[in-house]
Amino acid sequence: MENGDAIVRYVAGNGTARVVVVLTTELAREAARRHNATPAAAVAMGRAGTAALLLATMTKGDERITLQILGTGPLGALTVDASVAGTARMFVGNPRAAHMGQAVAEGGVSDAEAELARPRLANAVGRTGLVSVVRDLGLGHTFSGQTPFVDGEIDTDVERYLRDSEQIDSALACETLLDSDGRIRGAAGILVQALPGGNGTALITAARKRMRAGSVALYLAGLNGAQAIADEVAGVTLGEDAEALNRLGPDRPIRFHCPCSHQRAATTLELLGAADLATMIREDGQALVTCEFCRSDYSFDSEQLETIRAGLARVDVVPN
């Protein structure tokens, strides 16, 4: 599991904080492949998917979260559905947008470290916008919140959401690195949160400082696993208590998963109404529905469309 996509959880032995690391390289690669994404879109989906999975670790049971990054940039809106079970799916409004800022390294780093500097997303995502999170609690119950962007880099924006909307002292970082050909080299993220009743403020502040200095990117570039990232961001801060960063098990695998189906696509066509379906049958004789999340195509011939239309027509004439 250490070298595969996974959710890995830790708790500081002194009870001050929880630490979650998610390794999402294959998830990010699969999303980029399905959407034929430019490097800018691939990095954005990688960060958003990683952030959504970190948020999902705060849910219980079969709860799900939907994360939307609603920026003003050329990429358009990013949407991710994720679950604590480790499944995620995502799409971006314009996956062919090519704008991405020059990677910027912090001062005092080596030339090798500078090559691994964090890609800047604000030009593609937008410097202004909203983070929107909907938690599906099941049985028709939801919780939702919104906060404005910090800088359009996604992870810093989601961190603000946690602090301002859900009132949880948190430090969060997500990274997706590209190789020289613009392909995804690796993706990962980390969340450090204060636990109720503990005094985790100092740990959160120190962890955030290490995150902003690029610790996740540097460890990810070395293709190190979850333990290395957790130790670098949180374990070092604990000092002599580093050994008290206890790993909780079992780890949970992560995978790209979309529950779309031919039946769900038919339900989408029902939303057109009987009249529009009749026009479609007469003029086109067929329909193609493409899932926004996974890009799977579902085709319908005229006979199948007529079955859907006839079903709607029967509903329309049922007396009250």
CSV table of C-alpha atoms in Angstrom, one decimal:
chain,number,residue,atom,x,y,z
A,1,MET,CA,0.0,0.0,0.0
A,2,GLU,CA,2.9,2.4,0.7
A,3,ASN,CA,3.5,2.8,-3.0
A,4,GLY,CA,-0.1,2.8,-4.1
A,5,ASP,CA,-3.0,5.2,-3.8
A,6,ALA,CA,-4.3,5.1,-0.2
A,7,ILE,CA,-5.7,7.0,2.7
A,8,VAL,CA,-3.3,6.7,5.7
A,9,ARG,CA,-4.3,8.1,9.1
A,10,TYR,CA,-2.3,9.0,12.2
A,11,VAL,CA,-2.9,10.5,15.6
A,12,ALA,CA,-0.4,12.4,17.8
A,13,GLY,CA,0.1,10.3,20.9
A,14,ASN,CA,-0.3,13.3,23.1
A,15,GLY,CA,-3.8,13.7,21.7
A,16,THR,CA,-3.3,17.1,20.2
A,17,ALA,CA,-3.9,16.4,16.5
A,18,ARG,CA,-5.0,14.0,13.8
A,19,VAL,CA,-2.9,13.6,10.6
A,20,VAL,CA,-4.2,12.2,7.3
A,21,VAL,CA,-2.1,11.6,4.3
A,22,VAL,CA,-3.6,10.6,0.9
A,23,LEU,CA,-1.5,9.3,-2.0
A,24,THR,CA,-3.4,10.0,-5.2
A,25,THR,CA,-1.0,9.6,-8.1
A,26,GLU,CA,-3.0,6.9,-10.0
A,27,LEU,CA,-6.3,8.8,-9.3
A,28,ALA,CA,-4.9,12.0,-10.8
A,29,ARG,CA,-3.5,10.2,-13.8
A,30,GLU,CA,-6.8,8.5,-14.5
A,31,ALA,CA,-8.7,11.8,-14.3
A,32,ALA,CA,-6.2,13.4,-16.6
A,33,ARG,CA,-6.5,10.5,-19.1
A,34,ARG,CA,-10.3,10.5,-19.1
A,35,HIS,CA,-10.6,14.2,-19.7
A,36,ASN,CA,-7.6,14.5,-22.1
A,37,ALA,CA,-6.4,17.3,-19.7
A,38,THR,CA,-3.8,19.9,-20.3
A,39,PRO,CA,-1.0,20.1,-17.7
A,40,ALA,CA,-2.9,23.0,-16.0
A,41,ALA,CA,-6.2,21.0,-15.9
A,42,ALA,CA,-4.3,17.8,-14.7
A,43,VAL,CA,-2.7,19.7,-11.8
A,44,ALA,CA,-6.0,21.3,-10.9
A,45,MET,CA,-8.0,18.1,-10.9
A,46,GLY,CA,-5.2,16.4,-9.0
A,47,ARG,CA,-5.2,19.0,-6.2
A,48,ALA,CA,-9.0,19.2,-6.1
A,49,GLY,CA,-9.4,15.4,-6.0
A,50,THR,CA,-6.8,15.1,-3.2
A,51,ALA,CA,-8.4,17.9,-1.2
A,52,ALA,CA,-11.8,16.3,-1.6
A,53,LEU,CA,-10.6,12.9,-0.3
A,54,LEU,CA,-9.0,14.6,2.7
A,55,LEU,CA,-12.3,16.3,3.5
A,56,ALA,CA,-14.1,13.0,3.1
A,57,THR,CA,-12.0,11.5,5.9
A,58,MET,CA,-14.0,13.7,8.2
A,59,THR,CA,-17.3,11.9,7.3
A,60,LYS,CA,-18.8,8.8,8.9
A,61,GLY,CA,-20.2,5.7,7.4
A,62,ASP,CA,-21.4,6.1,3.8
A,63,GLU,CA,-21.4,9.9,3.8
A,64,ARG,CA,-20.1,11.6,0.7
A,65,ILE,CA,-18.8,15.1,0.0
A,66,THR,CA,-19.0,17.2,-3.2
A,67,LEU,CA,-16.3,19.8,-3.5
A,68,GLN,CA,-16.6,22.6,-6.0
A,69,ILE,CA,-13.9,25.1,-6.9
A,70,LEU,CA,-15.8,27.9,-8.5
A,71,GLY,CA,-13.1,30.2,-10.0
A,72,THR,CA,-13.2,32.9,-12.6
A,73,GLY,CA,-10.3,31.5,-14.6
A,74,PRO,CA,-10.3,29.7,-18.0
A,75,LEU,CA,-10.5,26.2,-16.5
A,76,GLY,CA,-14.1,26.9,-15.3
A,77,ALA,CA,-15.6,25.1,-12.3
A,78,LEU,CA,-14.0,22.0,-10.9
A,79,THR,CA,-16.2,19.4,-9.2
A,80,VAL,CA,-15.2,16.4,-7.2
A,81,ASP,CA,-17.4,13.7,-5.5
A,82,ALA,CA,-15.5,11.7,-2.9
A,83,SER,CA,-16.2,9.2,-0.1
A,84,VAL,CA,-14.4,8.1,3.0
A,85,ALA,CA,-14.2,4.6,1.4
A,86,GLY,CA,-11.6,6.1,-1.0
A,87,THR,CA,-13.6,6.5,-4.2
A,88,ALA,CA,-13.6,9.7,-6.1
A,89,ARG,CA,-14.6,11.1,-9.5
A,90,MET,CA,-14.1,14.6,-10.9
A,91,PHE,CA,-14.4,16.9,-13.9
A,92,VAL,CA,-13.4,20.4,-14.9
A,93,GLY,CA,-15.3,22.8,-17.1
A,94,ASN,CA,-12.6,23.3,-19.7
A,95,PRO,CA,-10.0,20.5,-19.5
A,96,ARG,CA,-8.1,21.9,-22.5
A,97,ALA,CA,-7.4,25.3,-20.9
A,98,ALA,CA,-3.6,25.8,-21.1
A,99,HIS,CA,-2.9,28.7,-18.7
A,100,MET,CA,-0.7,27.9,-15.8
A,101,GLY,CA,1.7,30.2,-14.0
A,102,GLN,CA,5.4,29.7,-13.8
A,103,ALA,CA,6.4,27.3,-11.0
A,104,VAL,CA,7.8,29.3,-8.1
A,105,ALA,CA,10.3,28.1,-5.5
A,106,GLU,CA,10.8,29.7,-2.1
A,107,GLY,CA,14.1,31.5,-1.4
A,108,GLY,CA,17.2,29.6,-0.3
A,109,VAL,CA,16.4,26.3,-2.1
A,110,SER,CA,18.9,24.4,-4.3
A,111,ASP,CA,18.7,24.2,-8.1
A,112,ALA,CA,17.4,20.6,-7.8
A,113,GLU,CA,14.7,21.7,-5.4
A,114,ALA,CA,13.8,24.7,-7.7
A,115,GLU,CA,13.1,22.2,-10.5
A,116,LEU,CA,10.4,20.7,-8.3
A,117,ALA,CA,8.8,24.0,-7.4
A,118,ARG,CA,5.1,24.2,-7.0
A,119,PRO,CA,3.1,24.9,-10.2
A,120,ARG,CA,1.0,28.0,-9.9
A,121,LEU,CA,-2.7,27.5,-10.7
A,122,ALA,CA,-4.2,30.9,-10.1
A,123,ASN,CA,-4.0,32.0,-13.7
A,124,ALA,CA,-6.0,28.9,-14.7
A,125,VAL,CA,-8.4,28.5,-11.8
A,126,GLY,CA,-8.9,32.3,-11.1
A,127,ARG,CA,-7.7,34.4,-8.3
A,128,THR,CA,-11.2,35.1,-7.1
A,129,GLY,CA,-14.0,32.6,-6.6
A,130,LEU,CA,-15.7,30.3,-4.1
A,131,VAL,CA,-15.0,27.0,-2.4
A,132,SER,CA,-18.3,25.1,-2.0
A,133,VAL,CA,-18.7,21.9,0.0
A,134,VAL,CA,-21.8,19.8,0.3
A,135,ARG,CA,-21.7,16.9,2.8
A,136,ASP,CA,-24.3,14.2,2.0
A,137,LEU,CA,-25.2,12.8,5.4
A,138,GLY,CA,-27.7,10.3,4.0
A,139,LEU,CA,-31.5,10.0,4.4
A,140,GLY,CA,-31.9,13.3,2.5
A,141,HIS,CA,-29.8,15.3,5.0
A,142,THR,CA,-27.0,17.6,3.8
A,143,PHE,CA,-24.6,20.2,5.2
A,144,SER,CA,-23.2,22.9,3.0
A,145,GLY,CA,-20.8,25.8,3.3
A,146,GLN,CA,-19.0,28.3,1.1
A,147,THR,CA,-15.9,30.5,1.6
A,148,PRO,CA,-14.1,32.9,-0.8
A,149,PHE,CA,-10.7,32.0,-2.3
A,150,VAL,CA,-7.4,32.9,-0.7
A,151,ASP,CA,-5.3,32.7,-3.8
A,152,GLY,CA,-6.8,30.3,-6.4
A,153,GLU,CA,-4.3,27.5,-5.6
A,154,ILE,CA,-7.1,25.1,-4.4
A,155,ASP,CA,-5.4,23.6,-1.3
A,156,THR,CA,-5.0,26.9,0.5
A,157,ASP,CA,-8.6,27.8,-0.5
A,158,VAL,CA,-9.9,24.5,1.0
A,159,GLU,CA,-7.9,25.1,4.2
A,160,ARG,CA,-9.6,28.4,4.6
A,161,TYR,CA,-13.0,26.7,4.1
A,162,LEU,CA,-12.2,24.3,7.0
A,163,ARG,CA,-11.1,27.1,9.3
A,164,ASP,CA,-13.9,29.6,8.5
A,165,SER,CA,-16.9,27.5,7.6
A,166,GLU,CA,-16.4,24.3,9.7
A,167,GLN,CA,-14.5,26.1,12.4
A,168,ILE,CA,-11.8,23.5,12.6
A,169,ASP,CA,-8.2,24.6,13.2
A,170,SER,CA,-6.5,22.9,10.2
A,171,ALA,CA,-3.4,22.9,8.0
A,172,LEU,CA,-3.8,21.3,4.5
A,173,ALA,CA,-1.6,20.9,1.5
A,174,CYS,CA,-2.1,19.1,-1.8
A,175,GLU,CA,0.4,18.7,-4.6
A,176,THR,CA,0.4,17.3,-8.1
A,177,LEU,CA,3.8,17.3,-9.8
A,178,LEU,CA,4.5,16.9,-13.5
A,179,ASP,CA,7.5,15.5,-15.3
A,180,SER,CA,9.3,17.3,-18.1
A,181,ASP,CA,6.8,16.0,-20.7
A,182,GLY,CA,3.8,17.4,-18.7
A,183,ARG,CA,2.7,14.1,-17.4
A,184,ILE,CA,1.7,13.5,-13.8
A,185,ARG,CA,4.8,12.4,-11.8
A,186,GLY,CA,3.0,12.1,-8.5
A,187,ALA,CA,0.1,13.4,-6.4
A,188,ALA,CA,-0.5,13.5,-2.6
A,189,GLY,CA,-1.8,15.6,0.2
A,190,ILE,CA,-1.8,16.0,4.0
A,191,LEU,CA,-4.3,17.3,6.5
A,192,VAL,CA,-3.3,18.2,10.1
A,193,GLN,CA,-6.2,19.0,12.5
A,194,ALA,CA,-6.5,19.9,16.1
A,195,LEU,CA,-8.4,17.3,18.2
A,196,PRO,CA,-11.1,18.4,20.6
A,197,GLY,CA,-9.7,19.0,24.1
A,198,GLY,CA,-6.1,19.1,22.9
A,199,ASN,CA,-3.9,22.2,22.5
A,200,GLY,CA,-2.8,21.6,18.9
A,201,THR,CA,-2.5,25.2,17.8
A,202,ALA,CA,1.3,25.2,17.9
A,203,LEU,CA,1.5,22.0,15.9
A,204,ILE,CA,-1.0,23.3,13.3
A,205,THR,CA,0.9,26.5,12.9
A,206,ALA,CA,4.3,24.8,12.5
A,207,ALA,CA,2.8,22.2,10.1
A,208,ARG,CA,1.3,24.9,7.9
A,209,LYS,CA,4.7,26.6,7.7
A,210,ARG,CA,6.4,23.4,6.6
A,211,MET,CA,3.6,22.8,4.0
A,212,ARG,CA,4.0,26.3,2.5
A,213,ALA,CA,7.8,25.8,2.3
A,214,GLY,CA,7.1,22.9,-0.1
A,215,SER,CA,7.7,19.9,2.1
A,216,VAL,CA,5.0,17.9,0.4
A,217,ALA,CA,6.3,18.5,-3.1
A,218,LEU,CA,9.9,17.6,-2.2
A,219,TYR,CA,8.9,14.3,-0.6
A,220,LEU,CA,6.5,13.5,-3.4
A,221,ALA,CA,9.2,14.2,-6.0
A,222,GLY,CA,11.2,11.4,-4.3
A,223,LEU,CA,8.2,9.1,-4.6
A,224,ASN,CA,8.3,8.6,-0.9
A,225,GLY,CA,5.3,7.2,0.8
A,226,ALA,CA,2.8,8.4,3.4
A,227,GLN,CA,5.1,7.9,6.4
A,228,ALA,CA,7.8,10.2,5.0
A,229,ILE,CA,5.3,12.9,4.3
A,230,ALA,CA,3.7,12.6,7.7
A,231,ASP,CA,7.1,12.6,9.4
A,232,GLU,CA,8.3,15.6,7.5
A,233,VAL,CA,5.2,17.8,8.0
A,234,ALA,CA,4.0,16.8,11.5
A,235,GLY,CA,6.6,14.4,13.0
A,236,VAL,CA,9.5,16.9,12.8
A,237,THR,CA,7.3,19.5,14.6
A,238,LEU,CA,6.7,17.0,17.5
A,239,GLY,CA,10.4,16.9,18.1
A,240,GLU,CA,11.2,14.3,20.8
A,241,ASP,CA,7.5,13.2,20.6
A,242,ALA,CA,7.8,12.3,16.9
A,243,GLU,CA,7.5,8.6,17.8
A,244,ALA,CA,4.1,9.4,19.2
A,245,LEU,CA,2.8,10.0,15.7
A,246,ASN,CA,0.9,6.7,15.7
A,247,ARG,CA,-0.4,5.2,12.5
A,248,LEU,CA,-3.9,4.0,12.6
A,249,GLY,CA,-5.1,1.1,10.4
A,250,PRO,CA,-6.0,-0.3,8.2
A,251,ASP,CA,-5.0,1.9,5.3
A,252,ARG,CA,-7.8,2.5,2.7
A,253,PRO,CA,-7.1,2.1,-1.0
A,254,ILE,CA,-8.1,5.0,-3.3
A,255,ARG,CA,-9.6,4.6,-6.8
A,256,PHE,CA,-11.4,6.5,-9.5
A,257,HIS,CA,-15.0,5.3,-9.4
A,258,CYS,CA,-18.1,6.7,-11.2
A,259,PRO,CA,-21.5,5.1,-10.6
A,260,CYS,CA,-23.0,6.2,-13.9
A,261,SER,CA,-24.9,3.7,-16.0
A,262,HIS,CA,-27.2,3.4,-19.0
A,263,GLN,CA,-30.2,3.6,-16.7
A,264,ARG,CA,-28.9,6.8,-15.1
A,265,ALA,CA,-28.3,8.3,-18.6
A,266,ALA,CA,-32.0,7.4,-19.4
A,267,THR,CA,-33.1,9.3,-16.3
A,268,THR,CA,-31.2,12.3,-17.6
A,269,LEU,CA,-33.1,12.1,-21.0
A,270,GLU,CA,-36.3,12.0,-19.1
A,271,LEU,CA,-35.6,15.5,-17.9
A,272,LEU,CA,-36.0,16.7,-21.5
A,273,GLY,CA,-39.8,15.9,-21.3
A,274,ALA,CA,-42.0,14.0,-23.7
A,275,ALA,CA,-42.3,16.8,-26.3
A,276,ASP,CA,-38.5,17.4,-26.7
A,277,LEU,CA,-37.9,13.6,-26.8
A,278,ALA,CA,-40.5,13.4,-29.6
A,279,THR,CA,-38.6,16.0,-31.6
A,280,MET,CA,-35.3,14.2,-31.0
A,281,ILE,CA,-36.8,11.0,-32.3
A,282,ARG,CA,-38.2,12.7,-35.4
A,283,GLU,CA,-35.2,14.7,-36.3
A,284,ASP,CA,-32.2,12.7,-35.0
A,285,GLY,CA,-33.5,9.2,-34.4
A,286,GLN,CA,-30.8,8.7,-31.7
A,287,ALA,CA,-29.1,10.3,-28.7
A,288,LEU,CA,-25.7,10.1,-27.0
A,289,VAL,CA,-25.3,10.9,-23.4
A,290,THR,CA,-21.8,11.5,-22.0
A,291,CYS,CA,-21.0,11.4,-18.3
A,292,GLU,CA,-19.3,14.6,-17.2
A,293,PHE,CA,-17.2,12.8,-14.6
A,294,CYS,CA,-15.9,9.8,-16.4
A,295,ARG,CA,-16.6,10.6,-20.0
A,296,SER,CA,-18.4,7.3,-20.6
A,297,ASP,CA,-20.8,7.4,-23.6
A,298,TYR,CA,-24.3,5.9,-23.5
A,299,SER,CA,-26.2,5.6,-26.8
A,300,PHE,CA,-29.9,5.4,-27.3
A,301,ASP,CA,-31.6,4.4,-30.6
A,302,SER,CA,-35.0,5.6,-31.7
A,303,GLU,CA,-36.8,2.6,-30.1
A,304,GLN,CA,-35.2,3.2,-26.8
A,305,LEU,CA,-36.0,6.9,-26.9
A,306,GLU,CA,-39.6,6.1,-27.8
A,307,THR,CA,-39.8,3.8,-24.7
A,308,ILE,CA,-38.6,6.7,-22.5
A,309,ARG,CA,-41.0,9.2,-24.2
A,310,ALA,CA,-44.0,6.8,-23.9
A,311,GLY,CA,-43.3,6.3,-20.2
A,312,LEU,CA,-43.4,10.1,-19.7
A,313,ALA,CA,-46.5,10.4,-21.7
A,314,ARG,CA,-48.3,7.8,-19.6
A,315,VAL,CA,-47.3,9.7,-16.4
A,316,ASP,CA,-48.7,12.9,-17.9
A,317,VAL,CA,-52.2,11.4,-18.4
A,318,VAL,CA,-52.6,9.7,-15.1
A,319,PRO,CA,-55.4,11.5,-13.2
A,320,ASN,CA,-54.9,13.1,-9.8
